[in-house]
mmCIF file of C-alpha atoms in Angstrom:
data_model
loop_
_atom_site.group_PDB
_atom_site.id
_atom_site.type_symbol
_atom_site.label_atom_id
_atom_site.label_comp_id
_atom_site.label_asym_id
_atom_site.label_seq_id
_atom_site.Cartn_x
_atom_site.Cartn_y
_atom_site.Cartn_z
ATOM 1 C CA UNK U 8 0.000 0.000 0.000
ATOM 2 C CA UNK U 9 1.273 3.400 -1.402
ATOM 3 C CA UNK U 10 1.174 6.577 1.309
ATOM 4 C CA UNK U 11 -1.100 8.920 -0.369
ATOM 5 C CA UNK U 12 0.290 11.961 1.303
ATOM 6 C CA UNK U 13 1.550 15.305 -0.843
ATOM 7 C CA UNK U 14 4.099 17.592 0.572
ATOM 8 C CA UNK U 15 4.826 21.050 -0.885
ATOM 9 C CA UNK U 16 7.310 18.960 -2.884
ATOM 10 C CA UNK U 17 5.143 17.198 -4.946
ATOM 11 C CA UNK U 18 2.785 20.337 -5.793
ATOM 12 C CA UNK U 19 3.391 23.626 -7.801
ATOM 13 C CA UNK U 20 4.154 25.934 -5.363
ATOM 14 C CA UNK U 21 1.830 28.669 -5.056
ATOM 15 C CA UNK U 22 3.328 31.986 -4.451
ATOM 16 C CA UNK U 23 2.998 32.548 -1.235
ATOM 17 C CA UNK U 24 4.674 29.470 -0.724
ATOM 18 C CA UNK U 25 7.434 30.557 -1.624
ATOM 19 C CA UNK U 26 7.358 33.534 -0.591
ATOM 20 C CA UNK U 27 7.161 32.149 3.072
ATOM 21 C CA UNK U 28 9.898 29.516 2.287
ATOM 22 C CA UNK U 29 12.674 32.521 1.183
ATOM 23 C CA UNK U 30 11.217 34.984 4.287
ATOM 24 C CA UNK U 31 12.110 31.754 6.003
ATOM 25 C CA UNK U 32 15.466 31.354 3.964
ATOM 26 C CA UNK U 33 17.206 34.367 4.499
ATOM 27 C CA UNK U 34 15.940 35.248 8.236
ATOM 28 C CA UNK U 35 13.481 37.865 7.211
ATOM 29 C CA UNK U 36 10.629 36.351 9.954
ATOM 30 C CA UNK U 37 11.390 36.402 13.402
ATOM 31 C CA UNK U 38 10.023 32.689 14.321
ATOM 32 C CA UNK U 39 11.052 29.881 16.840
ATOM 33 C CA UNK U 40 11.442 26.120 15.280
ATOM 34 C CA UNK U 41 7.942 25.529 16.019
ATOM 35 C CA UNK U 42 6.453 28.386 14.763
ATOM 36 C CA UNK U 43 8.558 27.434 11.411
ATOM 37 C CA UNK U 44 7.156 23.900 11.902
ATOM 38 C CA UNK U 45 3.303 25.114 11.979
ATOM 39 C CA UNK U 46 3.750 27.960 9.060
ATOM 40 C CA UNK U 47 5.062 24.839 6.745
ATOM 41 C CA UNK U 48 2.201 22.930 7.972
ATOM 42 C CA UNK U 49 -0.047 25.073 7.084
ATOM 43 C CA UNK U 50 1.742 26.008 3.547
ATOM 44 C CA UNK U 51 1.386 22.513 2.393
ATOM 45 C CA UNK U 52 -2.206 22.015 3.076
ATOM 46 C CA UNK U 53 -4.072 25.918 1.779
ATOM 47 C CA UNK U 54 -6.895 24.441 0.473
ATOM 48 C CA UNK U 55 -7.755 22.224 3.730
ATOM 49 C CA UNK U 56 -9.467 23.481 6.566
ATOM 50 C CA UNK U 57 -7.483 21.462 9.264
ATOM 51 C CA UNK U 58 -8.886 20.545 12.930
ATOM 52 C CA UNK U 59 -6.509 21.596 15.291
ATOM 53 C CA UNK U 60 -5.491 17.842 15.655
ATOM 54 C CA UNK U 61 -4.597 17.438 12.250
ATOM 55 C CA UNK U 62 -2.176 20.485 12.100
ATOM 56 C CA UNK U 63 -0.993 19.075 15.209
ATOM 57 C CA UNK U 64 -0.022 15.674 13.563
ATOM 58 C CA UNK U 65 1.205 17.778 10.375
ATOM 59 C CA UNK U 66 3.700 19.620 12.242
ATOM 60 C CA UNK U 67 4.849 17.430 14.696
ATOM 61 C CA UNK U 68 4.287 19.414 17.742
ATOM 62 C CA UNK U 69 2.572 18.598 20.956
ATOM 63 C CA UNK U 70 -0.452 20.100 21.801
ATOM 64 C CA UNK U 71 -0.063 22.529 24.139
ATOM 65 C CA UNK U 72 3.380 23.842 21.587
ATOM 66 C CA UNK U 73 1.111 24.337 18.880
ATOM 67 C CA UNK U 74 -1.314 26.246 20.426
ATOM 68 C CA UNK U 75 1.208 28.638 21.852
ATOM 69 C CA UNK U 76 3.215 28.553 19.000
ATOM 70 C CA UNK U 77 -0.443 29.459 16.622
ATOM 71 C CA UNK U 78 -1.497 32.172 19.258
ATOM 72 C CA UNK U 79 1.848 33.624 18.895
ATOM 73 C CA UNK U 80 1.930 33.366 14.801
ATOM 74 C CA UNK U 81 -1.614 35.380 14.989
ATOM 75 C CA UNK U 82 -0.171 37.593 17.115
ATOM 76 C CA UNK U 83 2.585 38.806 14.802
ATOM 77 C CA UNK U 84 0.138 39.181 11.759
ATOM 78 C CA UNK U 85 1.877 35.758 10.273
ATOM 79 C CA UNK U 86 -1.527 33.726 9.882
ATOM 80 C CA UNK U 87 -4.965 34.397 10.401
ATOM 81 C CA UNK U 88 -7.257 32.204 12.121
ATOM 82 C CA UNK U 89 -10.936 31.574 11.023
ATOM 83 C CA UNK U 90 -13.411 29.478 12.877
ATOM 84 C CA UNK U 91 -16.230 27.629 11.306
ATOM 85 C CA UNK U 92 -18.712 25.133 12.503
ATOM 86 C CA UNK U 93 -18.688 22.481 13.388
ATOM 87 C CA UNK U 94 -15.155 22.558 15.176
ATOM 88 C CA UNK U 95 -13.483 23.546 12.218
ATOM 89 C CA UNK U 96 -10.598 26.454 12.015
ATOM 90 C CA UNK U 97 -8.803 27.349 8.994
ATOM 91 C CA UNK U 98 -5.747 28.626 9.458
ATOM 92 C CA UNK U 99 -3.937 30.503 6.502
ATOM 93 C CA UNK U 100 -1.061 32.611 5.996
ATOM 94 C CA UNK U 101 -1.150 36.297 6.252
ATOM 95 C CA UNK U 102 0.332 36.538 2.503
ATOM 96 C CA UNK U 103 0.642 40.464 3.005
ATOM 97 C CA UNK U 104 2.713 40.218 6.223
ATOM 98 C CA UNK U 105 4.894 38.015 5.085
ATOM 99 C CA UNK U 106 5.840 39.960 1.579
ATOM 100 C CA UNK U 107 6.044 43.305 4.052
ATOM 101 C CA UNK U 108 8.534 41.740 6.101
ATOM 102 C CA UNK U 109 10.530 39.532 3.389
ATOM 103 C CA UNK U 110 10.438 43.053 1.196
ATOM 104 C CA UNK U 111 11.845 44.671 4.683
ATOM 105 C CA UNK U 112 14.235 42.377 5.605
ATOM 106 C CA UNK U 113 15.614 42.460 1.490
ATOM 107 C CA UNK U 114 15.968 46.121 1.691
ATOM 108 C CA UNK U 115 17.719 46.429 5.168
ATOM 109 C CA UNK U 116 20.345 44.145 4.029
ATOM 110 C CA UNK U 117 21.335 45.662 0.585
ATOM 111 C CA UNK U 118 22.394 48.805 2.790
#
């Protein structure tokens, strides 16, 4: 039996995607390991609204590390959160904030 599974690897990357991944690259987003672990997470699955266990399993991260490491994301403008019934949240990527502060960071070190 064959895993079904698709990474950001074995899909065009959108933009944003790649965006993220060369913010990521070059330093431009001030983010721990685990907030890098959830952003990627929740790159490789934009279409999917993802229960809060499933990002968990997607990431790798406990629990109680994702959740602080989401709230934390949200609170520097990195992702957005969006709740929707029944105990359903989407979380995407704040595409603007992440362009601001790649752009930023790109600028800054050309000086």
């Amino acid at each position: 039996m064959t895993n079904s599974t698709t990474t950001l690897a074995d899909r065009p990357a959108r933009p944003i995607v790649l965006e993220l991944l060369a913010a990521l690259r070059v330093g431009a987003l001030d983010v721990t390991l685990g907030e890098r672990l959830a952003l990627i997470a929740i790159a490789e699955h934009p279409d999917d609204e993802l229960r809060f266990d499933e990002l968990g399993r997607a990431s790798g991260l406990s629990p109680s590390a994702l959740a602080a490491n989401l709230r934390s994301l949200e609170a520097k403008g990195l992702i957005a959160r969006e709740r929707r019934p029944p105990k359903r949240t989407k979380y995407s990527i704040s595409e603007d904030r992440i362009r601001q502060l790649r752009s930023r960071r790109w600028r800054s070190r050309r000086r």
